[in-house]
Short mmCIF file of C-alpha atoms and ligand atoms in Angstrom, two decimals:
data_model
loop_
_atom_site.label_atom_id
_atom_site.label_comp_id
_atom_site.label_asym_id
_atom_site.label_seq_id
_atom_site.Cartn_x
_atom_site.Cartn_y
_atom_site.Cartn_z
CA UNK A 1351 -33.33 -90.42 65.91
CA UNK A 1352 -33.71 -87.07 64.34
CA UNK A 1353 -31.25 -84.98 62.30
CA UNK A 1354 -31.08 -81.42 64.24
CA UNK A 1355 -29.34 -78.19 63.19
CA UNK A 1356 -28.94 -75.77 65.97
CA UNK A 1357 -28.10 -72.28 64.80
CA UNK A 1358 -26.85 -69.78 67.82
CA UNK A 1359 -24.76 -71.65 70.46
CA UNK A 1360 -25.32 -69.29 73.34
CA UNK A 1361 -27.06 -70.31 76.51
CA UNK A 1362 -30.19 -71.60 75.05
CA UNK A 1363 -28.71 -73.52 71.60
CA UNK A 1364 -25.63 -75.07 73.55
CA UNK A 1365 -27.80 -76.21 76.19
CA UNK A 1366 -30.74 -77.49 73.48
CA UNK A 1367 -28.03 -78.74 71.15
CA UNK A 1368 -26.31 -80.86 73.85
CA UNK A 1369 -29.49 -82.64 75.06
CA UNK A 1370 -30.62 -83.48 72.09
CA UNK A 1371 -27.68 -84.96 71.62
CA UNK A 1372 -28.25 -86.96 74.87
CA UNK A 1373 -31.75 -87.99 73.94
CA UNK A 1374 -30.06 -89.68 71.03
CA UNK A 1375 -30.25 -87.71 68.17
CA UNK A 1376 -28.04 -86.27 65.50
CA UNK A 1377 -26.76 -82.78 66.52
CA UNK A 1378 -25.03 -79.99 64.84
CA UNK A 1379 -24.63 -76.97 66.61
CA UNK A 1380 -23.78 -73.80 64.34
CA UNK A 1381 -22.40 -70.18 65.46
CA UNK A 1382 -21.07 -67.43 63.56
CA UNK A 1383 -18.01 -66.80 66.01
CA UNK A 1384 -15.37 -68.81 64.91
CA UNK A 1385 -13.15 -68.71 67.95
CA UNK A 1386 -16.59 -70.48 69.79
CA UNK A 1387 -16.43 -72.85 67.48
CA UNK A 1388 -12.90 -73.51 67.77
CA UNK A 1389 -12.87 -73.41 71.53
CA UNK A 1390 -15.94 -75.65 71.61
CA UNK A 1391 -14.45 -78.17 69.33
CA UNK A 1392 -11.62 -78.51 71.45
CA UNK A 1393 -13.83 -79.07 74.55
CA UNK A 1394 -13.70 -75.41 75.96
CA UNK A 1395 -17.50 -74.76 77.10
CA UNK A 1396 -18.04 -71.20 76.95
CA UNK A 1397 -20.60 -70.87 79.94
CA UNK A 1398 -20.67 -72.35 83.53
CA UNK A 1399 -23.33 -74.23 84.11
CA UNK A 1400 -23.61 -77.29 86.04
CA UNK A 1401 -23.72 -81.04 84.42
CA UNK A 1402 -23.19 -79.04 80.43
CA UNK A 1403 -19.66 -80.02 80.30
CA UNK A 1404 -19.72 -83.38 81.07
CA UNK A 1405 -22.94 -83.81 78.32
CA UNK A 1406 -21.16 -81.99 75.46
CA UNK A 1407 -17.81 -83.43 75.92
CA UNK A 1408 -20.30 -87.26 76.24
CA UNK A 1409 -21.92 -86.91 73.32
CA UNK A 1410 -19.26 -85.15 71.06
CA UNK A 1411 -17.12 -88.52 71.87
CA UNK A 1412 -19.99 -89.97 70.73
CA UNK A 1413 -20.40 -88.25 67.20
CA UNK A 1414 -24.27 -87.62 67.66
CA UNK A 1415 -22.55 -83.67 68.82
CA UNK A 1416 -20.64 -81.29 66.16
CA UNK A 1417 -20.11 -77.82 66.02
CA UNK A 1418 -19.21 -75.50 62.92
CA UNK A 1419 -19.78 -72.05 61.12
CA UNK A 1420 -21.04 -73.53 57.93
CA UNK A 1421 -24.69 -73.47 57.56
CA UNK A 1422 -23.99 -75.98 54.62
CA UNK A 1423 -22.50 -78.22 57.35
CA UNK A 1424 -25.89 -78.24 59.38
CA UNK A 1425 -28.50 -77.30 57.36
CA UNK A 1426 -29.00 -79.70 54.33
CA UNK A 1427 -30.54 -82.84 55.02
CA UNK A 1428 -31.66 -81.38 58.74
CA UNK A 1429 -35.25 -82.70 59.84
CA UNK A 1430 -34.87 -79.64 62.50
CA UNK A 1431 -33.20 -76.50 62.32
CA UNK A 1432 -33.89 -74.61 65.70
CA UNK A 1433 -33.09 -70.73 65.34
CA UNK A 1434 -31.56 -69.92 68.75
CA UNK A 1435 -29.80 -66.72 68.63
CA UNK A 1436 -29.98 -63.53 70.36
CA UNK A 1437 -32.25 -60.86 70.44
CA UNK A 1438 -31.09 -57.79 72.61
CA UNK A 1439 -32.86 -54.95 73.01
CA UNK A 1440 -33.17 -52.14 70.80
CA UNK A 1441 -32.75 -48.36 72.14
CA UNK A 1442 -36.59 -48.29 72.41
CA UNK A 1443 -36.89 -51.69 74.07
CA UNK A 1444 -37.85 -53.45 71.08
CA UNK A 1445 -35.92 -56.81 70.56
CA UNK A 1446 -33.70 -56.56 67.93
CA UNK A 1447 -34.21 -59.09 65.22
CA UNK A 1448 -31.06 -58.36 63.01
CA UNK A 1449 -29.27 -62.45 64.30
CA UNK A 1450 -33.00 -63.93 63.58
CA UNK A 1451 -33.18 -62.52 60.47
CA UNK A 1452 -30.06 -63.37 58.99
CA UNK A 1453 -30.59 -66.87 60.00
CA UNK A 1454 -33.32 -66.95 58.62
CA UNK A 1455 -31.97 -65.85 55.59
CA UNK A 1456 -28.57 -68.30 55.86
CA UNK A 1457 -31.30 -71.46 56.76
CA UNK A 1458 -33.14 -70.89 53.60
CA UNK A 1459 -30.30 -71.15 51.23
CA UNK A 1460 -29.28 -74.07 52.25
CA UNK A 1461 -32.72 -75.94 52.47
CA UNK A 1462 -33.00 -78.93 50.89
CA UNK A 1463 -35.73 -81.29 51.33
CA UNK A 1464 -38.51 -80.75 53.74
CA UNK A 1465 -37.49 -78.98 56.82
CA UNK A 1466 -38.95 -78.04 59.87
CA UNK A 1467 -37.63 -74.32 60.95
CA UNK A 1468 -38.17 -74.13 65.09
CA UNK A 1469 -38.09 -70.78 66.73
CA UNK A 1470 -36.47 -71.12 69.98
CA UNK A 1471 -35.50 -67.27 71.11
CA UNK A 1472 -37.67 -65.11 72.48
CA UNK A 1473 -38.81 -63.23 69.79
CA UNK A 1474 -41.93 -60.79 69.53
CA UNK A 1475 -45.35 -62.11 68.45
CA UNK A 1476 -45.25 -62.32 64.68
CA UNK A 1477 -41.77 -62.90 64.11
CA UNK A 1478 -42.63 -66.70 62.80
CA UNK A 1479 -44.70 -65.80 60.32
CA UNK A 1480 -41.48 -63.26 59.27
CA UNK A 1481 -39.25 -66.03 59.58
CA UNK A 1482 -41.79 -67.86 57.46
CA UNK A 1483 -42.08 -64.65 54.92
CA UNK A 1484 -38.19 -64.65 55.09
CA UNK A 1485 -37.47 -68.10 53.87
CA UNK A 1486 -40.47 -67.87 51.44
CA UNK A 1487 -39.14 -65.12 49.79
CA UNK A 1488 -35.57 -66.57 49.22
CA UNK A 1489 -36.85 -69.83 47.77
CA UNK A 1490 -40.91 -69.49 46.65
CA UNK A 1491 -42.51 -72.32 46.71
CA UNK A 1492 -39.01 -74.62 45.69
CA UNK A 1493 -38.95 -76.46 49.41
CA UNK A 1494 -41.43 -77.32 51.65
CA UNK A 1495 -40.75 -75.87 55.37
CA UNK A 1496 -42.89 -74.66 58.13
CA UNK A 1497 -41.94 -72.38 60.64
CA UNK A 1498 -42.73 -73.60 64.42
CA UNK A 1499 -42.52 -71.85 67.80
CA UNK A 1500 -41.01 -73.75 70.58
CA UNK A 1501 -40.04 -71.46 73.30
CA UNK A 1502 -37.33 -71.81 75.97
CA UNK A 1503 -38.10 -71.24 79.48
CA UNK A 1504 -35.03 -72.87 80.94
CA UNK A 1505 -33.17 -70.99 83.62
CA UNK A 1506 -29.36 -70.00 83.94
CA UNK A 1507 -28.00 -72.62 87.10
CA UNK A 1508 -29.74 -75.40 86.48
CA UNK A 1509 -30.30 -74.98 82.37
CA UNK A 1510 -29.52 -78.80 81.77
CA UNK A 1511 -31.89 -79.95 84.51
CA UNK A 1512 -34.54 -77.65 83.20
CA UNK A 1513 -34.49 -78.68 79.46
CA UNK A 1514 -34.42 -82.20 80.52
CA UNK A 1515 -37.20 -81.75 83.68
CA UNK A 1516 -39.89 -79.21 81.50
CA UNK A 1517 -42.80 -78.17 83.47
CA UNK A 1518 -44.16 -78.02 79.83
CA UNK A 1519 -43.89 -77.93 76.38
CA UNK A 1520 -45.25 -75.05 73.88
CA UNK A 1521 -45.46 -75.32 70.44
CA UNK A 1522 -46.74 -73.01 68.04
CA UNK A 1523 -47.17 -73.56 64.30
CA UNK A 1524 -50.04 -72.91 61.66
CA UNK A 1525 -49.66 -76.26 60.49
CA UNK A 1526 -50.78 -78.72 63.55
CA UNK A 1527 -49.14 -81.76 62.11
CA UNK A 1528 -45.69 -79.51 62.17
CA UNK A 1529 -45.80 -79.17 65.72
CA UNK A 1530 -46.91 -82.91 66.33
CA UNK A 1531 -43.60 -83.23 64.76
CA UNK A 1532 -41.63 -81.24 67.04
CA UNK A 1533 -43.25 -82.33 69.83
CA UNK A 1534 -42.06 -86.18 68.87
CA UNK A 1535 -38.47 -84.42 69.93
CA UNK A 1536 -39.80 -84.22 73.44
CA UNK A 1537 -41.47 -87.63 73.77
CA UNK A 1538 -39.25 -88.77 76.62
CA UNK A 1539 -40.66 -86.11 79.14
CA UNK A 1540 -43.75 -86.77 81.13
CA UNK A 1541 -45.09 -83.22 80.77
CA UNK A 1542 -48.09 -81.64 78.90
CA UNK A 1543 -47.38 -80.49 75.60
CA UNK A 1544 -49.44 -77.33 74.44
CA UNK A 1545 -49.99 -77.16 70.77
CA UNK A 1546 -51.30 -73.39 69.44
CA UNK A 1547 -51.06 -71.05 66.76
CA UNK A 1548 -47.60 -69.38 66.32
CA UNK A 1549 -48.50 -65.83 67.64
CA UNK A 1550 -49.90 -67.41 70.73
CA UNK A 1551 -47.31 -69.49 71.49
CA UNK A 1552 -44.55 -66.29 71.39
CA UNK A 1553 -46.75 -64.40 73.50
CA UNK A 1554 -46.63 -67.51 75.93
CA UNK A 1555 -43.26 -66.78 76.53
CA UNK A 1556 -43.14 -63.00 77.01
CA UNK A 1557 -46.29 -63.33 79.05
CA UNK A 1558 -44.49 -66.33 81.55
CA UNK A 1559 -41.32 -64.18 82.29
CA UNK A 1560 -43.19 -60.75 82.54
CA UNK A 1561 -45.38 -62.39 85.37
CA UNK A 1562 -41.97 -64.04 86.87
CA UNK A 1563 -40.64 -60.30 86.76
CA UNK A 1564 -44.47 -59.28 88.11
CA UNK A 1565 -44.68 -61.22 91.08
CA UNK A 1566 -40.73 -60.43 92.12
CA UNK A 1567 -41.74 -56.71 91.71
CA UNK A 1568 -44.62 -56.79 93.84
CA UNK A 1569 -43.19 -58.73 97.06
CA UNK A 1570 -40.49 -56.08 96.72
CA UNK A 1571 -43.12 -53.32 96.39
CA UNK A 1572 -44.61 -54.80 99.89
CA UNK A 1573 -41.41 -55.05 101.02
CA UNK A 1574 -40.86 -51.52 101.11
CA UNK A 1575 -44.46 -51.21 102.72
CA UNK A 1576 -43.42 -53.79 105.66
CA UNK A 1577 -39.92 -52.09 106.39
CA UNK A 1578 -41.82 -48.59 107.17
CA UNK A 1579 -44.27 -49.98 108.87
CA UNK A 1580 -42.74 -53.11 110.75
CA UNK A 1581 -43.68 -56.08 109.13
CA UNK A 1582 -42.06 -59.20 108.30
CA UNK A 1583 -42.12 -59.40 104.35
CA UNK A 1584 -40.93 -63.04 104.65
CA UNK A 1585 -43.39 -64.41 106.82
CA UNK A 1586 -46.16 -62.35 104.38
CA UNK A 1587 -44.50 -64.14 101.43
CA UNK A 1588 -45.25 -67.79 103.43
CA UNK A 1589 -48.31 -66.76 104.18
CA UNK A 1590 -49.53 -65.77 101.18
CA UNK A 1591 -47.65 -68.34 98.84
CA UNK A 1592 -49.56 -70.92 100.80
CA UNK A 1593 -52.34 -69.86 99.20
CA UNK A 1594 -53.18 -72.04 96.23
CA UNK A 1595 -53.99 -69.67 93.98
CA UNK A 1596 -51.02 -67.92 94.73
CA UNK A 1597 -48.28 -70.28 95.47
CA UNK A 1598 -45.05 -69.93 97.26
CA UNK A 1599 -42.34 -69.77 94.41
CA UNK A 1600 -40.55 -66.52 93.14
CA UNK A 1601 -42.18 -64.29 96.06
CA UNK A 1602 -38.23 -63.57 97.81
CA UNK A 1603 -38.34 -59.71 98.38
CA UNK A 1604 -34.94 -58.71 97.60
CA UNK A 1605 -32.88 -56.02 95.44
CA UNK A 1606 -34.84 -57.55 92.90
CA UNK A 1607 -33.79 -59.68 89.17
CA UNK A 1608 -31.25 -59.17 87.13
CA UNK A 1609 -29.79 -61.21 84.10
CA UNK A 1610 -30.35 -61.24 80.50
CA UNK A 1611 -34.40 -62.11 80.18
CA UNK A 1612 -36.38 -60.29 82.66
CA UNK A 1613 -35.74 -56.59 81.40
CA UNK A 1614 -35.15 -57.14 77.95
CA UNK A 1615 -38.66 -59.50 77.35
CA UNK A 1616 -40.68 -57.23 79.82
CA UNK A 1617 -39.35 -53.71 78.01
CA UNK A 1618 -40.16 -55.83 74.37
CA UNK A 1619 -43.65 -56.95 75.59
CA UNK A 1620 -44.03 -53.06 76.85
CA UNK A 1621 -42.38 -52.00 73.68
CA UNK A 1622 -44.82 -54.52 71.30
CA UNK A 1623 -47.85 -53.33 73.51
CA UNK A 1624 -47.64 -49.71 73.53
CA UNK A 1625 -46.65 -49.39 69.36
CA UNK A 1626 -49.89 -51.49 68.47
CA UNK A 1627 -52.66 -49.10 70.69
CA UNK A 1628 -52.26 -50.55 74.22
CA UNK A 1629 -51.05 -48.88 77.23
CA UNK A 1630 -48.90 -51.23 79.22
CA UNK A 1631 -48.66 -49.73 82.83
CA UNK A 1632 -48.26 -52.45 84.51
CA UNK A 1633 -45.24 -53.35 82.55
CA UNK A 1634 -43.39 -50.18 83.36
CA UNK A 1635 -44.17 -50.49 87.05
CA UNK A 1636 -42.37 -53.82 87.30
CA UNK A 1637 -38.94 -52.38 85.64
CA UNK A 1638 -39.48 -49.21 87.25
CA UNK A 1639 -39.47 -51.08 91.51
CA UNK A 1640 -36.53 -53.37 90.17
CA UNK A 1641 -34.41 -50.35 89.23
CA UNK A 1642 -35.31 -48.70 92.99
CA UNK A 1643 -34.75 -51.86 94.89
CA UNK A 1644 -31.22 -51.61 93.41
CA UNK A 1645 -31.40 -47.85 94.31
CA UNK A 1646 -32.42 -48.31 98.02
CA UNK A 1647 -29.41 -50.12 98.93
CA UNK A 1648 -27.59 -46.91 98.23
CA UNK A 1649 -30.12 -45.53 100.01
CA UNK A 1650 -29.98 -47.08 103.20
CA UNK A 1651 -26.15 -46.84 103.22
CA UNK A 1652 -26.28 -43.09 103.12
CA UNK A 1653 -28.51 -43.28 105.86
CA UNK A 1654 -26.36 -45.05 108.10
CA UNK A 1655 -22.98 -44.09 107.04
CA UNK A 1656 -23.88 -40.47 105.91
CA UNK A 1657 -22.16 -39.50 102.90
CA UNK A 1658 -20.79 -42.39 101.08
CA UNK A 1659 -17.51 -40.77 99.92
CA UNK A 1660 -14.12 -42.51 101.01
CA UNK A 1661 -16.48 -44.92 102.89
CA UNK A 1662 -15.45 -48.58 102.14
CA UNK A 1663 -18.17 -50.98 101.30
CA UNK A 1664 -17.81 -54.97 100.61
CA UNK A 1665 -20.07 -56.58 98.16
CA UNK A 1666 -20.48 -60.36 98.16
CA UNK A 1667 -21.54 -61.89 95.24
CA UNK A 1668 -21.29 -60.36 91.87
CA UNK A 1669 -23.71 -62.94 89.42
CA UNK A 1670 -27.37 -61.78 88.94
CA UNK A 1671 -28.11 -65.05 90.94
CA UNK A 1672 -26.04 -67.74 92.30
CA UNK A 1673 -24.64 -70.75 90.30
CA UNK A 1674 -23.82 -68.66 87.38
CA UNK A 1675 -21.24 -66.44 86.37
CA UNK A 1676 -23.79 -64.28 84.57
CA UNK A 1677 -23.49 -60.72 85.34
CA UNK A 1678 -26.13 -59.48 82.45
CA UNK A 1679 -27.88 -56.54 84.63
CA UNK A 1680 -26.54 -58.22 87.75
CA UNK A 1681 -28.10 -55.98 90.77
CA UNK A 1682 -25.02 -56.38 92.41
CA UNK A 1683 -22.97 -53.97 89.19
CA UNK A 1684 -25.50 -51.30 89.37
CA UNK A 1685 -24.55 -51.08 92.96
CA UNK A 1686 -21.27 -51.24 92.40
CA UNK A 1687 -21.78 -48.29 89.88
CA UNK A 1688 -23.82 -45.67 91.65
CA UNK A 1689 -21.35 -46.55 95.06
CA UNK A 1690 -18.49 -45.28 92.76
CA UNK A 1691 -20.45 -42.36 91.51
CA UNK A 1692 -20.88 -41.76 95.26
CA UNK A 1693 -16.57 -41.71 95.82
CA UNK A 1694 -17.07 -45.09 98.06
CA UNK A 1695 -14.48 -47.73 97.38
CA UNK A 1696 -15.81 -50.61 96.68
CA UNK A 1697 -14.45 -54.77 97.49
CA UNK A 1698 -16.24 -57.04 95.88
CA UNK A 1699 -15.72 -60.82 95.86
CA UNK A 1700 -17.55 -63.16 94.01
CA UNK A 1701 -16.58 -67.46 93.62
CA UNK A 1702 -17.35 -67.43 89.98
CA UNK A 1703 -18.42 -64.16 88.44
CA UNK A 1704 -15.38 -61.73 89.40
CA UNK A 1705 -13.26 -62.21 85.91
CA UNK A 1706 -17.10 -61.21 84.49
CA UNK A 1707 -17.85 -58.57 86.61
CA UNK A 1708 -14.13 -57.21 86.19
CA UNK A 1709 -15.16 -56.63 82.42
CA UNK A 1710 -17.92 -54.44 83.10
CA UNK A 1711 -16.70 -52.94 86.91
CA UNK A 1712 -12.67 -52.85 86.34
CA UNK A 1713 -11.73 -50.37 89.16
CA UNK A 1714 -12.70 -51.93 92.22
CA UNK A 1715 -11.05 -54.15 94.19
CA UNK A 1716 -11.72 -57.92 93.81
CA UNK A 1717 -10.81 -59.82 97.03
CA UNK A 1718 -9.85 -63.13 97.21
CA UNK A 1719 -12.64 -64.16 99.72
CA UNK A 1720 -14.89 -62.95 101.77
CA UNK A 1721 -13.00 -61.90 104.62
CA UNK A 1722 -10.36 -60.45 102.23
CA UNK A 1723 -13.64 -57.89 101.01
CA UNK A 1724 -15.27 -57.17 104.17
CA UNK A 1725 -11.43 -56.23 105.61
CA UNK A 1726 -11.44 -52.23 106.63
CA UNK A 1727 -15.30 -51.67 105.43
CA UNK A 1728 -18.05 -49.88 106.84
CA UNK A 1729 -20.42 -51.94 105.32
CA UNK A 1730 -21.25 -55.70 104.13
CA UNK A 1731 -23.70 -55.86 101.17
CA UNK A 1732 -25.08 -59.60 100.37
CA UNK A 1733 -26.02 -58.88 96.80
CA UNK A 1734 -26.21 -62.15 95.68
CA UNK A 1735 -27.06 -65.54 97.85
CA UNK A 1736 -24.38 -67.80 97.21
CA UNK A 1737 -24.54 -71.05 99.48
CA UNK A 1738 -20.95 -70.34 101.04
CA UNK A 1739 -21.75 -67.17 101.80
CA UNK A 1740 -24.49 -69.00 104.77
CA UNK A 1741 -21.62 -70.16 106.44
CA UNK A 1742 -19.17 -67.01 107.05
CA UNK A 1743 -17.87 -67.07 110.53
CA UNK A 1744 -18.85 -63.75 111.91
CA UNK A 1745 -17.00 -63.75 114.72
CA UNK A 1746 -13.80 -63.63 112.62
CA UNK A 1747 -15.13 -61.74 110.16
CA UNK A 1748 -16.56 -58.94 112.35
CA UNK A 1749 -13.21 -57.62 113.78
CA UNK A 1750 -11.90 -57.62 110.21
CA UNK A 1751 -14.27 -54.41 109.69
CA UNK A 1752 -14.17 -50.60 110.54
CA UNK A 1753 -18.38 -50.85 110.80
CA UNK A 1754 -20.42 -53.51 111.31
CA UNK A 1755 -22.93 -52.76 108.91
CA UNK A 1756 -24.80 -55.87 106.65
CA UNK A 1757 -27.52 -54.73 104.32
CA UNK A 1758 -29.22 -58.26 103.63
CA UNK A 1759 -30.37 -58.07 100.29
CA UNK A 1760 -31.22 -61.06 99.80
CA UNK A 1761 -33.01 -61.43 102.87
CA UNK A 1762 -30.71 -64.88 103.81
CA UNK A 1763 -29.51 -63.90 107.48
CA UNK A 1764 -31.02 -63.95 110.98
CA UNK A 1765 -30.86 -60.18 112.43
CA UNK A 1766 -30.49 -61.95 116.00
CA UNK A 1767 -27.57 -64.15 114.79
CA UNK A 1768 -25.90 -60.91 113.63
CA UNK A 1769 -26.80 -58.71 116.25
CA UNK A 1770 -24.83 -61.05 118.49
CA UNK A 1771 -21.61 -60.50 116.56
CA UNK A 1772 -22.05 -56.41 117.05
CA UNK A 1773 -23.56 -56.12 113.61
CA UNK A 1774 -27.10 -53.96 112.51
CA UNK A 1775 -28.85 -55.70 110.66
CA UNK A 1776 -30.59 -54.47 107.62
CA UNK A 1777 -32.31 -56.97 105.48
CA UNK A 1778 -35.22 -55.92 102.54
CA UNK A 1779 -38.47 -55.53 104.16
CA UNK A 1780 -38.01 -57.13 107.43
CA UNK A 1781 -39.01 -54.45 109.70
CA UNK A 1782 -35.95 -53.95 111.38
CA UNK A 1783 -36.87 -52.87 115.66
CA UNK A 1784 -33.86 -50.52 114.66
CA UNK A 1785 -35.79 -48.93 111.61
CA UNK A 1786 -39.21 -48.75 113.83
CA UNK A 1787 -37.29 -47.08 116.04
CA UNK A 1788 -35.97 -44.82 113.55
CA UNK A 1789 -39.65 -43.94 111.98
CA UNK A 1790 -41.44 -41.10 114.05
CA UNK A 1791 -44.81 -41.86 112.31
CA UNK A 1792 -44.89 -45.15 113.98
CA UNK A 1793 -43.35 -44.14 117.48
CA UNK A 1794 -46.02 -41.15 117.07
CA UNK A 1795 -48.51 -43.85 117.07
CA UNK A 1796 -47.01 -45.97 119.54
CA UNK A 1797 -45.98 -48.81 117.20
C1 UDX B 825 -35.58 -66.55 83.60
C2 UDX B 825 -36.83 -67.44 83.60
O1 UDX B 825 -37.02 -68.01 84.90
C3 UDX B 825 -36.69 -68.52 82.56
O2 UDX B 825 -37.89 -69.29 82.50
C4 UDX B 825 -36.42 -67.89 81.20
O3 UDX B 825 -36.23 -68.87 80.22
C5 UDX B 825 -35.20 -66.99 81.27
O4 UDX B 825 -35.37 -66.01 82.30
P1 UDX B 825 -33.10 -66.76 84.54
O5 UDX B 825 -32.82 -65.45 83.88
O6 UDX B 825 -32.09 -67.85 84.43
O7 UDX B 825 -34.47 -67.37 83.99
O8 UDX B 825 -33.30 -66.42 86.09
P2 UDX B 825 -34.32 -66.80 87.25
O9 UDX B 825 -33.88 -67.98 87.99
O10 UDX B 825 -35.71 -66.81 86.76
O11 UDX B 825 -34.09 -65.53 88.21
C6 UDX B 825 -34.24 -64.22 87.71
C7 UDX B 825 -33.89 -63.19 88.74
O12 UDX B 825 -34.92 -63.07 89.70
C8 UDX B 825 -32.61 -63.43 89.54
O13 UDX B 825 -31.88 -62.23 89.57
C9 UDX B 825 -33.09 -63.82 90.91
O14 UDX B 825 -32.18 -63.47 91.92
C10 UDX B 825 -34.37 -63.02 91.01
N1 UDX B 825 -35.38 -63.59 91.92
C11 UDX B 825 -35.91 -64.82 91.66
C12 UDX B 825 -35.81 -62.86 93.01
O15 UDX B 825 -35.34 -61.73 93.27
N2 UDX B 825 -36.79 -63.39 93.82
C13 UDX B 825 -37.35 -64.61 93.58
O16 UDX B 825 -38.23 -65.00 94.35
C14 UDX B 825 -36.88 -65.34 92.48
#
């Protein structure tokens, strides 16, 4: 049993802090906003994300889970204290270190024996030796510490099952025995545990989501290829992700990611690259097709509806991905967005994510479910691929509209299933007959 301080209960630190707590050991979980704290001491979780409740509200009962404001609550007498807070993005794409470094700066006043700090946010290579620099210069040589980096890859939906089911385990410290430490933490997972130098470790990170970003950004880029020229993007996804090499996860062509890591770590990475001599193209690519794939459903409206003003358009599904009610850079509020900027009205309806969304889109209309949005429109957009949203009964819903018009983006229909119910059928590089039709290069050519 260790004794952990986790400072920043957001996604990662709640999610850290309550399995530790599960694993057995002594947790405190520390935020600055006092109404979290309240609301999480009273059992209010802050986040929805499957099997999180039941383990804080478990091991609270059990006392090995606490959560306060007072770093003199968690930090003294702490084997661990993780740093976990956030690090948006600056107006150049940098992260912003301002919550690390005032942790930092809280941790070391309270040190008091030997204390292992662990960097758990995504921060930019070289930020552990600052936190390092940081704690050294508020207490010289008085306490013995040593910074580690332990980075988080867990994903929103399925967080808990992540941190408890790691593919692996990174750790990052100058001092080898330090990380042996931390890795003792993770001893009841069978999965490999790298041990590196700090700045390797942080770029471990950046470099993991940039490719996740990378390889979403390219199926989308030959997406847009096989819609021109006929093909089947998701039958080129199979049959390249059985390739080995290559593999057959994160290749659905779609409008593309969305939530709180992708942009912000690939625009630092960019950002880190570019101010120390490199020149990060690829980088900028892989934002720059995400933003049009988010674009092209406009797009594609316009070019069946014409002009988009007064037109009525549904949108199902709201989160940047389903089983959350994320909407950090959703896809589905940028459309939303640039279809207001075009006049359309807009009804959106989303099982979790609407009271979210609501904050950042107020002046739509939310429905109540899906047949409620689609009522009176001239379009359907599938922004986000909910499992209810497989079975909606067409054949109901289908009358309900003025146009039967369903732009696929997530690529989760069958055009023949929809066809049969009056509808065209637009998914994300599926090569529509309709849009062959529609292309005179390829009737030109006989295609
Ligand atoms: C991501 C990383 O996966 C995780 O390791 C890291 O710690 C945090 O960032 P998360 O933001 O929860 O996790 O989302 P993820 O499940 O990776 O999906 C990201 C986005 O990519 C979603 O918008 C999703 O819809 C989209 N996506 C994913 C695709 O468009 N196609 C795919 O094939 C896979």
């Amino acid at each position: 049993m260790s004794r952990i301080c986790i400072v920043g209960t957001g996604y990662v630190g709640l999610v850290t802090g309550a399995c530790f707590a599960d694993l057995g050991n002594d947790v405190v979980c520390l935020d600055i906003d006092q109404a979290k704290v309240d609301s999480l001491n009273d059992g209010g979780i802050p986040i929805f994300e499957p099997g999180l409740d039941d383990l804080v509200i478990r091991n609270q009962a059990a006392n090995r889970l606490t959560f306060t404001t007072s770093y003199t609550d968690g930090v003294p007498g702490a084997d661990f204290v993780f740093i976990a807070v956030d690090t948006p993005p600056g107006p150049a794409g940098e992260a912003d270190l301002t919550s690390v470094e005032s942790a930092a700066a809280m941790i070391a006043g309270e040190l008091e024996g030997r204390t292992i700090v662990v960097d758990k946010s995504t921060v930019p290579v070289g930020t552990g030796d600052l936190v390092a620099e940081l704690i050294a210069r508020h207490r010289g040589n008085e306490i013995e510490f040593h910074v580690v980096s332990n980075p988080e890859f867990l994903r929103e939906g399925s967080a808990v099952s992540d941190f408890l089911n790691p593919d692996r385990i990174v750790l990052g410290s100058e001092v080898r025995e330090s990380a042996e430490e931390v890795a003792t933490l993770y001893r009841a997972f069978d999965c490999p545990i790298i041990i590196t130098d700090l700045r390797t470790a942080e770029m471990i990170k950046y470099a993991s989501n940039a490719f996740l970003a990378t390889r979403i950004s390219f199926i989308n880029e030959i997406a847009s290829v096989c819609d021109q020229l006929g093909a089947d993007v998701t039958e080129v996804a199979r049959g390249m992700g059985l390739d080995d090499r290559i593999g057959v996860g994160f290749l659905n062509a779609g409008i593309g990611w969305g939530g709180s890591c992708f942009r912000k770590d690939v625009l630092a990475l960019e950002h880190m690259a570019a101010v120390n001599g490199c020149h990060p193209q690829l980088l900028r690519a892989v934002v720059e097709i995400n933003r049009d794939m988010r674009r092209s459903v406009v797009r594609r409206l316009r070019e069946e509806l014409g002009e988009l003003r007064g037109k009525t358009i549904a949108v199902l599904g709201l989160s940047f991905k389903p089983n959350t009610d994320d909407v950090r850079d959703a896809p589905a509020i940028e459309i939303i967005r640039l279809l207001v900027n075009e006049g359309a009205q807009v009804r959106a309806f989303d099982p979790v994510a609407a009271a979210r969304a609501a904050e950042e889109v107020p002046d739509i209309h939310y429905a109540t479910d899906v047949y409620e949005a689609m009522t009176g429109a001239d379009a359907v957009v599938l922004a986000t691929e909910w499992n209810e949203f497989q079975e909606i009964d067409w054949q109901r819903a289908g009358p309900l509209m003025e146009n039967r018009l369903m732009i696929d983006g997530r690529n989760v229909y069958q055009s023949d299933e929809l066809r049969t119910h009056g509808f065209i059928y637009q998914g994300v590089g599926r090569g529509t007959p309709q849009r062959r039709e529609r292309n005179p290069a390829l009737a030109a050519e006989g295609l």
